[in-house]
mmCIF file with all atom_site columns, C-alpha atoms in Angstrom:
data_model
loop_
_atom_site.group_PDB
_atom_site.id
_atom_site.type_symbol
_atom_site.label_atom_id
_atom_site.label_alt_id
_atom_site.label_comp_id
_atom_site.label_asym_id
_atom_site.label_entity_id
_atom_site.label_seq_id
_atom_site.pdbx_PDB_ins_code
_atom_site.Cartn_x
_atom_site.Cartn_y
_atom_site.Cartn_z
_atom_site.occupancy
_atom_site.B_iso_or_equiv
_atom_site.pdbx_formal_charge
_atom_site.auth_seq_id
_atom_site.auth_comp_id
_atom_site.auth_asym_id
_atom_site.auth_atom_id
_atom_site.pdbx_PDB_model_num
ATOM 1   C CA . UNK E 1 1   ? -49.083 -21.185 54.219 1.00 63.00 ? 28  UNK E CA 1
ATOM 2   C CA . UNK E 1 2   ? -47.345 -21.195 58.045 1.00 70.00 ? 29  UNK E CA 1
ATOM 3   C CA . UNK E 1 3   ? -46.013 -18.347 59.113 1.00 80.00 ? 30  UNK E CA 1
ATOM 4   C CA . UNK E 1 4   ? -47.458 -16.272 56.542 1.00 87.00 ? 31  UNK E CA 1
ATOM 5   C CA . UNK E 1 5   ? -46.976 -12.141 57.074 1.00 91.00 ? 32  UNK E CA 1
ATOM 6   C CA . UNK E 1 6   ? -48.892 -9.779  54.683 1.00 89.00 ? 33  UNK E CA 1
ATOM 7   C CA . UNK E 1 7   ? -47.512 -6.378  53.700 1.00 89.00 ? 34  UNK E CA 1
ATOM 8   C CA . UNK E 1 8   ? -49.768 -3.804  52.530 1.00 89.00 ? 35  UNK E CA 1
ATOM 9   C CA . UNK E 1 9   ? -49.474 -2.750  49.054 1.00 90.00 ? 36  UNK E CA 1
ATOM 10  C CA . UNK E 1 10  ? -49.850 1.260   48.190 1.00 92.00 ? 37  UNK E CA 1
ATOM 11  C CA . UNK E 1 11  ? -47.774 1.964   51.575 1.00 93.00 ? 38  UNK E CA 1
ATOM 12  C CA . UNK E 1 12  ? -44.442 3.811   52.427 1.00 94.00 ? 39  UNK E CA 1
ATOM 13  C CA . UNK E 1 13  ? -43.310 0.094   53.685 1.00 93.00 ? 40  UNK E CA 1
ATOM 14  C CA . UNK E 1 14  ? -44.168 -1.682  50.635 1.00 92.00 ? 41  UNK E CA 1
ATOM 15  C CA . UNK E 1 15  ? -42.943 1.448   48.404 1.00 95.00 ? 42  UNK E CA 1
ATOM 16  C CA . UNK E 1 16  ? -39.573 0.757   50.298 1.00 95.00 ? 43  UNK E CA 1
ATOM 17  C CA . UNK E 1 17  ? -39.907 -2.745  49.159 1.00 93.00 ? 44  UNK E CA 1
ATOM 18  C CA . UNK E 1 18  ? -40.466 -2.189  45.726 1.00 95.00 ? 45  UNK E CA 1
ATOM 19  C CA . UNK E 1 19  ? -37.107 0.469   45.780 1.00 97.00 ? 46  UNK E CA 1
ATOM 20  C CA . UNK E 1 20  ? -34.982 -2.121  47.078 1.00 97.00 ? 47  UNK E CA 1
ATOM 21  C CA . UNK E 1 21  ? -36.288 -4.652  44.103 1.00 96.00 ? 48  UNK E CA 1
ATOM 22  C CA . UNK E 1 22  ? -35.222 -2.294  41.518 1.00 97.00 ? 49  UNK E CA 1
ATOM 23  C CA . UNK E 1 23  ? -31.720 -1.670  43.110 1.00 97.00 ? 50  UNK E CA 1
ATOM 24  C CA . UNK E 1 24  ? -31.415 -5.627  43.753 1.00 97.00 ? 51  UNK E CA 1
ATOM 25  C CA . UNK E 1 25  ? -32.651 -6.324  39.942 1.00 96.00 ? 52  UNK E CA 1
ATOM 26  C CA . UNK E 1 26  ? -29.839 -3.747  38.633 1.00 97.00 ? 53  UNK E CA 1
ATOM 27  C CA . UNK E 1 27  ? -27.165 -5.725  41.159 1.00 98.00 ? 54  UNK E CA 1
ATOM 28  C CA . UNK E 1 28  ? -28.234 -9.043  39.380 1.00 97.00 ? 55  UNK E CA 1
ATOM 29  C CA . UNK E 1 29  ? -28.080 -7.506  36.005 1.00 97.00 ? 56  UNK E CA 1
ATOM 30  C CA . UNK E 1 30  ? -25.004 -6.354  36.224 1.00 97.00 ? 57  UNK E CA 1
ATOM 31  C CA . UNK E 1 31  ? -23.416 -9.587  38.077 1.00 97.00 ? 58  UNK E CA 1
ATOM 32  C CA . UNK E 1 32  ? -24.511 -11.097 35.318 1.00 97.00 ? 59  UNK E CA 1
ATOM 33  C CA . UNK E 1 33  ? -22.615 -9.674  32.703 1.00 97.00 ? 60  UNK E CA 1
ATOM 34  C CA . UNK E 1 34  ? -19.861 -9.850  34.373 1.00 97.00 ? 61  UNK E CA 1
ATOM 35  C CA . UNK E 1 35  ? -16.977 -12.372 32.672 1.00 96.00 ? 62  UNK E CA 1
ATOM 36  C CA . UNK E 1 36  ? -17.128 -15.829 34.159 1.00 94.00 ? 63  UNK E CA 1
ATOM 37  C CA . UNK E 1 37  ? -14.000 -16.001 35.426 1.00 95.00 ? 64  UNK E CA 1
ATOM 38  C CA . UNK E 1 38  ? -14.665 -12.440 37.430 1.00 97.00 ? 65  UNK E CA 1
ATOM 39  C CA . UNK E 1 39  ? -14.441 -14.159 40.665 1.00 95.00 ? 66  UNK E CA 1
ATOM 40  C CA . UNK E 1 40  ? -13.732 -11.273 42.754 1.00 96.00 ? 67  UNK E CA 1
ATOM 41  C CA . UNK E 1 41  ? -16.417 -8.879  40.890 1.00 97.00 ? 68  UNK E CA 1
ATOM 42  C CA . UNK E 1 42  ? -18.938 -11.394 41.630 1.00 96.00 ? 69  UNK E CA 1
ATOM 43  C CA . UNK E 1 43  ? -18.692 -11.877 44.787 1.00 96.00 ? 70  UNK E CA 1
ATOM 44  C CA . UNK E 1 44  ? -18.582 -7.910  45.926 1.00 97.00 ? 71  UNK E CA 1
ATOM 45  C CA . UNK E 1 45  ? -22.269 -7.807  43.717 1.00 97.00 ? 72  UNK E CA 1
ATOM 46  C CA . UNK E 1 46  ? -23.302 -10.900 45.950 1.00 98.00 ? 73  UNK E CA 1
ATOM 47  C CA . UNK E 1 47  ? -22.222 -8.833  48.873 1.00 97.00 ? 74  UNK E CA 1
ATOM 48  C CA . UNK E 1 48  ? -24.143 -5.409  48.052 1.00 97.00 ? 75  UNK E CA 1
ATOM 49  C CA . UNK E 1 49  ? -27.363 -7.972  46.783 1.00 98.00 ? 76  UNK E CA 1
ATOM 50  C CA . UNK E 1 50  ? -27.281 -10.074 50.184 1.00 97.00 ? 77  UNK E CA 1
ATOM 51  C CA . UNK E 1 51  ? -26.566 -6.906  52.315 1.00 96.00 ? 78  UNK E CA 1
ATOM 52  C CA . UNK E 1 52  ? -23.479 -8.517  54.415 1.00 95.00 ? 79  UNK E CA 1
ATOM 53  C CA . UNK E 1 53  ? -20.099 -10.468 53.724 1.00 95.00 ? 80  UNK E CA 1
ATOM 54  C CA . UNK E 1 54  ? -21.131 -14.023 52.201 1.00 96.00 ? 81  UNK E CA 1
ATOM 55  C CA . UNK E 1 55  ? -19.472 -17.355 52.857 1.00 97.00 ? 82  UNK E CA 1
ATOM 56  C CA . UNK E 1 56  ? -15.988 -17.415 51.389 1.00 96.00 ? 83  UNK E CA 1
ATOM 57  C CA . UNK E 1 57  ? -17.020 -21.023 50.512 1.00 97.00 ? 84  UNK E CA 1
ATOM 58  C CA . UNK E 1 58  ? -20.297 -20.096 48.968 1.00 98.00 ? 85  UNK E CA 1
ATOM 59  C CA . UNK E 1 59  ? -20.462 -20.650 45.155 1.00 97.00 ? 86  UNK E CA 1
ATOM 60  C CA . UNK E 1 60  ? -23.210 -19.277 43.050 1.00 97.00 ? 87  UNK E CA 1
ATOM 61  C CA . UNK E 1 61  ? -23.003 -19.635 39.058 1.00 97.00 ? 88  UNK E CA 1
ATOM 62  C CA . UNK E 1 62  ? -24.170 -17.121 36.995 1.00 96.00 ? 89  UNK E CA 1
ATOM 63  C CA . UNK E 1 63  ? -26.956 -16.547 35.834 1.00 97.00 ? 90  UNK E CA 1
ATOM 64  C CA . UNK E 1 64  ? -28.357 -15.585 39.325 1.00 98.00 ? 91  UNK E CA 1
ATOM 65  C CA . UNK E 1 65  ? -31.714 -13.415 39.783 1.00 97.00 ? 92  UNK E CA 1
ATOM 66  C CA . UNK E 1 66  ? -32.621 -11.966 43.316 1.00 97.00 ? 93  UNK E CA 1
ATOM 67  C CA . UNK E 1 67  ? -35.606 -9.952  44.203 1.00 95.00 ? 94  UNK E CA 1
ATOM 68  C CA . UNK E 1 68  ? -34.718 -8.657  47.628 1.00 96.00 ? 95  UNK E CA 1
ATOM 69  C CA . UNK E 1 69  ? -31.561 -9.899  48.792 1.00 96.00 ? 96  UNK E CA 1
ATOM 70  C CA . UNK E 1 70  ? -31.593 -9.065  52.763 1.00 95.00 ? 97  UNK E CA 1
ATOM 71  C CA . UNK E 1 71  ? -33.566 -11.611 53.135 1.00 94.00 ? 98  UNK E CA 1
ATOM 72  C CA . UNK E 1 72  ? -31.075 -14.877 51.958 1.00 97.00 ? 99  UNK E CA 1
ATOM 73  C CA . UNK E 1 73  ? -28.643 -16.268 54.488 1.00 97.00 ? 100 UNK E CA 1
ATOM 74  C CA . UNK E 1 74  ? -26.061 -19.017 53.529 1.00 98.00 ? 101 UNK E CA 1
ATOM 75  C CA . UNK E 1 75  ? -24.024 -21.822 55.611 1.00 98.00 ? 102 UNK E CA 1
ATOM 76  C CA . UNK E 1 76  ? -19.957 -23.178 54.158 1.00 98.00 ? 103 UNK E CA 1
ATOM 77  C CA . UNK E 1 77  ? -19.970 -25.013 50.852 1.00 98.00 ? 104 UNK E CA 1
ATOM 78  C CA . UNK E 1 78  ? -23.277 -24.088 49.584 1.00 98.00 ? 105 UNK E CA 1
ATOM 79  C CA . UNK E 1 79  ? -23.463 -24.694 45.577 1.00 98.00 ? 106 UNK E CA 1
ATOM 80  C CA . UNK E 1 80  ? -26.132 -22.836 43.650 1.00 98.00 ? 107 UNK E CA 1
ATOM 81  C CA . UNK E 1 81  ? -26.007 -23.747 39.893 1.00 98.00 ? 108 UNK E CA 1
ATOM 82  C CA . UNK E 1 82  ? -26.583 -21.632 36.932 1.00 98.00 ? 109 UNK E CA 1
ATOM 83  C CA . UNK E 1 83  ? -30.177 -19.939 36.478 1.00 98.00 ? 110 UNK E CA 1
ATOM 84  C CA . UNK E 1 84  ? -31.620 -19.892 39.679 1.00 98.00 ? 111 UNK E CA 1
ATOM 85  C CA . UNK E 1 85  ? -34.112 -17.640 41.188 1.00 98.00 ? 112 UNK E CA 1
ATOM 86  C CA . UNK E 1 86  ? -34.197 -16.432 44.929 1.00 98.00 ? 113 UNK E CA 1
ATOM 87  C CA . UNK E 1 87  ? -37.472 -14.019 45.626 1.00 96.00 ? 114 UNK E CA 1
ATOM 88  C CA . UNK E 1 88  ? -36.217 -13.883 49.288 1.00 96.00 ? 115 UNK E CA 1
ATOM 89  C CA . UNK E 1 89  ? -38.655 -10.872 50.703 1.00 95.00 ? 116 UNK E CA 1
ATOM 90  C CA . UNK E 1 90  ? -40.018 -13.544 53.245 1.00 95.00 ? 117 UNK E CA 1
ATOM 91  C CA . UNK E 1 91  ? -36.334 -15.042 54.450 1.00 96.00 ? 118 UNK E CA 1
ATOM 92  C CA . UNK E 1 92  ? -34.053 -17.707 52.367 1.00 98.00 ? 119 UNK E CA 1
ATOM 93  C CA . UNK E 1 93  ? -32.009 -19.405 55.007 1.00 98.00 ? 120 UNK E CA 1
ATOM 94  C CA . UNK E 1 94  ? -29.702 -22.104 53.796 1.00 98.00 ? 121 UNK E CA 1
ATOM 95  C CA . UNK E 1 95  ? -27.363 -24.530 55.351 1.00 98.00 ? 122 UNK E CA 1
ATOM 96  C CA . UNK E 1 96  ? -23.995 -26.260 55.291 1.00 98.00 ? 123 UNK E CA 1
ATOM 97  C CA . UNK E 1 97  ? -23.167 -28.225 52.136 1.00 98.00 ? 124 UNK E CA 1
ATOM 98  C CA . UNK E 1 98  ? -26.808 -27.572 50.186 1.00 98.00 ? 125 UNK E CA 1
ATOM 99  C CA . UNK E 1 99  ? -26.327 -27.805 46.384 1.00 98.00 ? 126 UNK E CA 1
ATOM 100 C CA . UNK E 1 100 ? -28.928 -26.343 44.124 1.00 98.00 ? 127 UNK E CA 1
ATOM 101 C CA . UNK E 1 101 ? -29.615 -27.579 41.007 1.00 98.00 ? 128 UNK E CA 1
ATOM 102 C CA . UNK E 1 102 ? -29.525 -25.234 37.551 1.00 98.00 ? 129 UNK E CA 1
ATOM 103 C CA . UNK E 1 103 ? -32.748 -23.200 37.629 1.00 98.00 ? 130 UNK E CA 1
ATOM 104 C CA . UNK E 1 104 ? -34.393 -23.604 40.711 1.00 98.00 ? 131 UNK E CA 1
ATOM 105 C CA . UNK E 1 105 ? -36.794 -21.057 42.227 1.00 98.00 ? 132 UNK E CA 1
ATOM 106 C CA . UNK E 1 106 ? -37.138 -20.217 45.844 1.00 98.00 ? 133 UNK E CA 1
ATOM 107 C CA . UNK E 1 107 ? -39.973 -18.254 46.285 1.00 97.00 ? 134 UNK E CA 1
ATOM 108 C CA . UNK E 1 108 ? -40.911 -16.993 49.638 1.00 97.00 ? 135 UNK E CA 1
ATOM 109 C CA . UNK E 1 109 ? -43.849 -14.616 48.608 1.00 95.00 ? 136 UNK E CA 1
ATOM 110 C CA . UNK E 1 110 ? -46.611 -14.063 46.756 1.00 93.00 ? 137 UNK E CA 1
ATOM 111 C CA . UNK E 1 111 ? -50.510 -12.788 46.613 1.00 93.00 ? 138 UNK E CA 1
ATOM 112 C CA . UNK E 1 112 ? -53.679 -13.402 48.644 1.00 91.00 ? 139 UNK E CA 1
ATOM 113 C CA . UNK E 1 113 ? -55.696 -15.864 46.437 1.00 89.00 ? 140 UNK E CA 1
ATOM 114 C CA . UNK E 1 114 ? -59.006 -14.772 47.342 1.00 90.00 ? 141 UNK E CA 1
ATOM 115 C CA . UNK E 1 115 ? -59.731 -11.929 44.518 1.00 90.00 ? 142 UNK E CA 1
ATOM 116 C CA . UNK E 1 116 ? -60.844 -9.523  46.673 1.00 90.00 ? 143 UNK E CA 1
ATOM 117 C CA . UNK E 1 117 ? -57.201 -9.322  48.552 1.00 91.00 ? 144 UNK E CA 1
ATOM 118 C CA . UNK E 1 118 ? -55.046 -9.967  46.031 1.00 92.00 ? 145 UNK E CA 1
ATOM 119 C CA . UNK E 1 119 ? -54.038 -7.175  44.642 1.00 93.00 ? 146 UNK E CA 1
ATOM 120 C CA . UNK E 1 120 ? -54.123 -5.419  48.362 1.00 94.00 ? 147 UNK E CA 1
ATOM 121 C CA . UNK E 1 121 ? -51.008 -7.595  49.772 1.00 93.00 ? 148 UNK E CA 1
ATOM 122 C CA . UNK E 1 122 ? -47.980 -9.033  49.629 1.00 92.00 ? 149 UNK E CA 1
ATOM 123 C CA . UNK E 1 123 ? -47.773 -12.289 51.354 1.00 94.00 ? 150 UNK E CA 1
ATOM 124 C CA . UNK E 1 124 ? -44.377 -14.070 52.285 1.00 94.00 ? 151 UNK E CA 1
ATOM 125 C CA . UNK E 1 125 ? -43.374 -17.223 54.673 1.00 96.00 ? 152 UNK E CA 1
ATOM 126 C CA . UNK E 1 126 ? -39.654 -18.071 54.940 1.00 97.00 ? 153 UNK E CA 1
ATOM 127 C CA . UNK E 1 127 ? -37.838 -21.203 53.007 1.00 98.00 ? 154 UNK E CA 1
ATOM 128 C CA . UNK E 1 128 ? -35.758 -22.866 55.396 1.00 98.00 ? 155 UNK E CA 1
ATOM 129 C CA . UNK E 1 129 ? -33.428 -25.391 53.658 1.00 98.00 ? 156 UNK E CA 1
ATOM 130 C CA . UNK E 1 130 ? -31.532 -27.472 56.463 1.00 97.00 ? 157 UNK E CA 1
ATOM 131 C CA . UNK E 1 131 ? -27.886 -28.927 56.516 1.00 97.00 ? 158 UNK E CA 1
ATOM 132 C CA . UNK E 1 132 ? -26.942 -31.665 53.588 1.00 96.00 ? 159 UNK E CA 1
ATOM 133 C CA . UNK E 1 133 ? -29.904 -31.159 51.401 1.00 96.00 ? 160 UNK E CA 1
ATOM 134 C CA . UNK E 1 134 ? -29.784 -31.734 47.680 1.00 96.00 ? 161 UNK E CA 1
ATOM 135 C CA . UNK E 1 135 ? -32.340 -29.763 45.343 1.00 97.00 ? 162 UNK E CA 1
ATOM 136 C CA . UNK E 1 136 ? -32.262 -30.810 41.615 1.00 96.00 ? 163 UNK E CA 1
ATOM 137 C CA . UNK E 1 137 ? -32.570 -29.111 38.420 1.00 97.00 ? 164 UNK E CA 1
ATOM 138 C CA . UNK E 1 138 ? -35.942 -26.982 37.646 1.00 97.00 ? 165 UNK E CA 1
ATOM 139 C CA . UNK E 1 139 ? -37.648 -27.104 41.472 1.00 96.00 ? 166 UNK E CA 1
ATOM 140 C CA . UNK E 1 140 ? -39.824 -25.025 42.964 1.00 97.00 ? 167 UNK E CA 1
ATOM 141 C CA . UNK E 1 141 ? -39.739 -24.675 46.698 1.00 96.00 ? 168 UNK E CA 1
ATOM 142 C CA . UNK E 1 142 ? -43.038 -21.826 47.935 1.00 95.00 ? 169 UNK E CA 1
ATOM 143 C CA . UNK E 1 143 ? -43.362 -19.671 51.107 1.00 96.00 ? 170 UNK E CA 1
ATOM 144 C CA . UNK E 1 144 ? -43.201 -21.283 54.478 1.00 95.00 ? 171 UNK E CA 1
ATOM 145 C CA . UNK E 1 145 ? -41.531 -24.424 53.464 1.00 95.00 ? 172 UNK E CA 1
ATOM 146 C CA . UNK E 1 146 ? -38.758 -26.467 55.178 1.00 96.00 ? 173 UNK E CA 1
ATOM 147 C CA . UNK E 1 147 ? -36.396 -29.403 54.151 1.00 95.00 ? 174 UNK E CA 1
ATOM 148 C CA . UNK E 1 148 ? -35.071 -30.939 56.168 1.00 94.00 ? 175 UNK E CA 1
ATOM 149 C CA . UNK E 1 149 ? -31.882 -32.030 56.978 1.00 94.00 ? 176 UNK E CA 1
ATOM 150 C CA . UNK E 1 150 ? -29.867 -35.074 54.366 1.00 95.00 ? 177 UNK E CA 1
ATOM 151 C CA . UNK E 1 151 ? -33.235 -34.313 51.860 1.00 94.00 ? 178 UNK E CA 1
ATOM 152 C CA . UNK E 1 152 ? -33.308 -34.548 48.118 1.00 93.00 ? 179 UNK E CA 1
ATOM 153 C CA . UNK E 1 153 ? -36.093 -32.668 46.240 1.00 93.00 ? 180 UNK E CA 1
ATOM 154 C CA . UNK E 1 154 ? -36.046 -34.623 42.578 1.00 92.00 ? 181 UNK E CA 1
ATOM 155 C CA . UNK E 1 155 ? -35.863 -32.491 39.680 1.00 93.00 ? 182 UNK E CA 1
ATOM 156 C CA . UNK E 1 156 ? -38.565 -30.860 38.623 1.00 94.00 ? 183 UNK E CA 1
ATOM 157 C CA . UNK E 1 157 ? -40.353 -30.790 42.173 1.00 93.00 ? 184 UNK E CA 1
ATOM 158 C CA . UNK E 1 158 ? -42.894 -28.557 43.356 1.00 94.00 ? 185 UNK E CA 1
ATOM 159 C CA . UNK E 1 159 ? -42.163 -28.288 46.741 1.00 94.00 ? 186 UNK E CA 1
ATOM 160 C CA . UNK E 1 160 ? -45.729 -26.826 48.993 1.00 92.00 ? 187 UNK E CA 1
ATOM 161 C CA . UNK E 1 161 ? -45.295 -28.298 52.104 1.00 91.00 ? 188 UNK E CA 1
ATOM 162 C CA . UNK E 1 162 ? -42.380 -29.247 54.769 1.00 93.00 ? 189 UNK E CA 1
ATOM 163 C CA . UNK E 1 163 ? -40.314 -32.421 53.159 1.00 92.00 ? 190 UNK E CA 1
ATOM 164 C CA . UNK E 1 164 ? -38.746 -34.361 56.780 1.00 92.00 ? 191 UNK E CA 1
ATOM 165 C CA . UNK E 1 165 ? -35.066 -34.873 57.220 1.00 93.00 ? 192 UNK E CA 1
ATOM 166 C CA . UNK E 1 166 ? -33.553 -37.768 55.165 1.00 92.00 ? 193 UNK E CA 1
ATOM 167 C CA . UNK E 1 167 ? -36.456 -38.014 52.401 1.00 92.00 ? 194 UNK E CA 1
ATOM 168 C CA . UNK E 1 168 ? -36.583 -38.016 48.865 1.00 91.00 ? 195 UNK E CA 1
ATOM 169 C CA . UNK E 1 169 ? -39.490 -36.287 47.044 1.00 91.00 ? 196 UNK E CA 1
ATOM 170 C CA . UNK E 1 170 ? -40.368 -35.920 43.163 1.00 89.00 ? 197 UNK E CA 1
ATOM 171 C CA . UNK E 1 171 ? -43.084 -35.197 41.085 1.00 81.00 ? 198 UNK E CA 1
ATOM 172 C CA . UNK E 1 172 ? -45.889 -32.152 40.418 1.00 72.00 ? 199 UNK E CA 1
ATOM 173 C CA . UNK E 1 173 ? -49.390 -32.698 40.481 1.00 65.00 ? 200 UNK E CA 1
ATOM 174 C CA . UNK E 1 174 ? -52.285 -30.489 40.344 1.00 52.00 ? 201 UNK E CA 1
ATOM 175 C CA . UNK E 1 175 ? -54.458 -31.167 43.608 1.00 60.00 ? 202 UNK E CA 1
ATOM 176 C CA . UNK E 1 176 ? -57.433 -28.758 44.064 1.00 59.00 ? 203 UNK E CA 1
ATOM 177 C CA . UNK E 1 177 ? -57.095 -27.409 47.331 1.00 59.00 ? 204 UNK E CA 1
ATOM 178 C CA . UNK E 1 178 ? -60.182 -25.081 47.327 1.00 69.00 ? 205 UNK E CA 1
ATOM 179 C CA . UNK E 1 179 ? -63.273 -23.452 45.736 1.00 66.00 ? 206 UNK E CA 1
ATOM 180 C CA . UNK E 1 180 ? -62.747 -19.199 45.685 1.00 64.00 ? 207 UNK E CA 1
ATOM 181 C CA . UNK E 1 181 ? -65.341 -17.243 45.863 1.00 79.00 ? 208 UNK E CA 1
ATOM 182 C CA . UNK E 1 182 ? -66.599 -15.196 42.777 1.00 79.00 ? 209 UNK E CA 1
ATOM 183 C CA . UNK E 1 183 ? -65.395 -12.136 42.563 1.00 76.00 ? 210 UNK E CA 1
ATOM 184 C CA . UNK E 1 184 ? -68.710 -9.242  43.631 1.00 80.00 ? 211 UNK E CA 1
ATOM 185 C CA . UNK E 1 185 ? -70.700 -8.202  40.731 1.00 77.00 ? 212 UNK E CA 1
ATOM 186 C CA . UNK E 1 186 ? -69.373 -4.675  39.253 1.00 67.00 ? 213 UNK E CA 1
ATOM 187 C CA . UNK E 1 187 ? -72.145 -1.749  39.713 1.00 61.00 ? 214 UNK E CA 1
#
């Protein structure tokens, strides 16, 4: 993954991490409950989850789940449809006029996959989703990832490596990518 960081698990930084998550997941929870037509209750939770003031043309439908929330960052007219997940730890920056189709995941971290790390790290690479770019229903877009610019990601999409301005993409596939070692033999 480019630009991957690693943050130690079992450490005052990563116990700091896992504090905000909790406060972020009670934001969500409780933006979610909130009546539909709560416009102004919505968007002070999408302030306290994101940190900062959000686009006054920013429109995000309900149900919304967030992990982190400082790391997201939104351009004018963004549309995020209903049941969507952000996990934003490594950096979600979005541009002008992006819609996002009902229950997409961004996911900007994860776990080492060698079996000897895994459980030692967090690992995270930012999503960077340019201007114009349309993501459809049910895609998943991983750490270190860009679209670019005028881009549509096709429904369903798993999204693993940068997709170049004006492009469509679809499909998933299962491509083995490598052998991991075995994991050392317990004494």
């Amino acid at each position: 993954m480019r630009n991957q960081q690693r943050l130690r698990t079992r450490t005052p930084e990563s116990r700091a991490f896992a504090e905000r998550v909790r406060l972020v997941m009670d934001l969500t929870s409780r933006l979610n409950a909130l009546p539909f037509d709560d416009l102004e209750g919505r968007r002070t939770l999408l302030t306290e989850i994101f940190g900062a003031p959000i686009p006054d043309s920013l429109s995000i439908l309900p149900p919304f789940h967030c992990d982190y929330g400082l790391g997201a960052s939104f351009g004018e007219r963004v549309f995020i449809n209903q049941g969507c997940f952000f996990l934003d730890y490594g950096g979600i920056t979005v541009g002008d006029r992006v819609m996002i189709g009902p229950r997409v995941t961004l996911s900007t971290a994860g776990h080492p996959v060698e079996l000897d790390e895994r459980y030692d790290f967090i690992t995270h690479a930012p999503i960077v989703i340019e201007d114009d770019v349309w993501i459809g229903a049910a895609a998943t877009v991983t750490p270190g990832v860009t679209i670019g610019r005028g881009s549509v990601v096709g429904a369903g999409a798993v999204v693993a490596q940068d997709v170049p301005p004006l492009t469509v993409v679809t499909a998933t596939s299962v491509v083995e990518r490598k052998r991991l070692k075995p994991p050392p033999a317990a004494s």
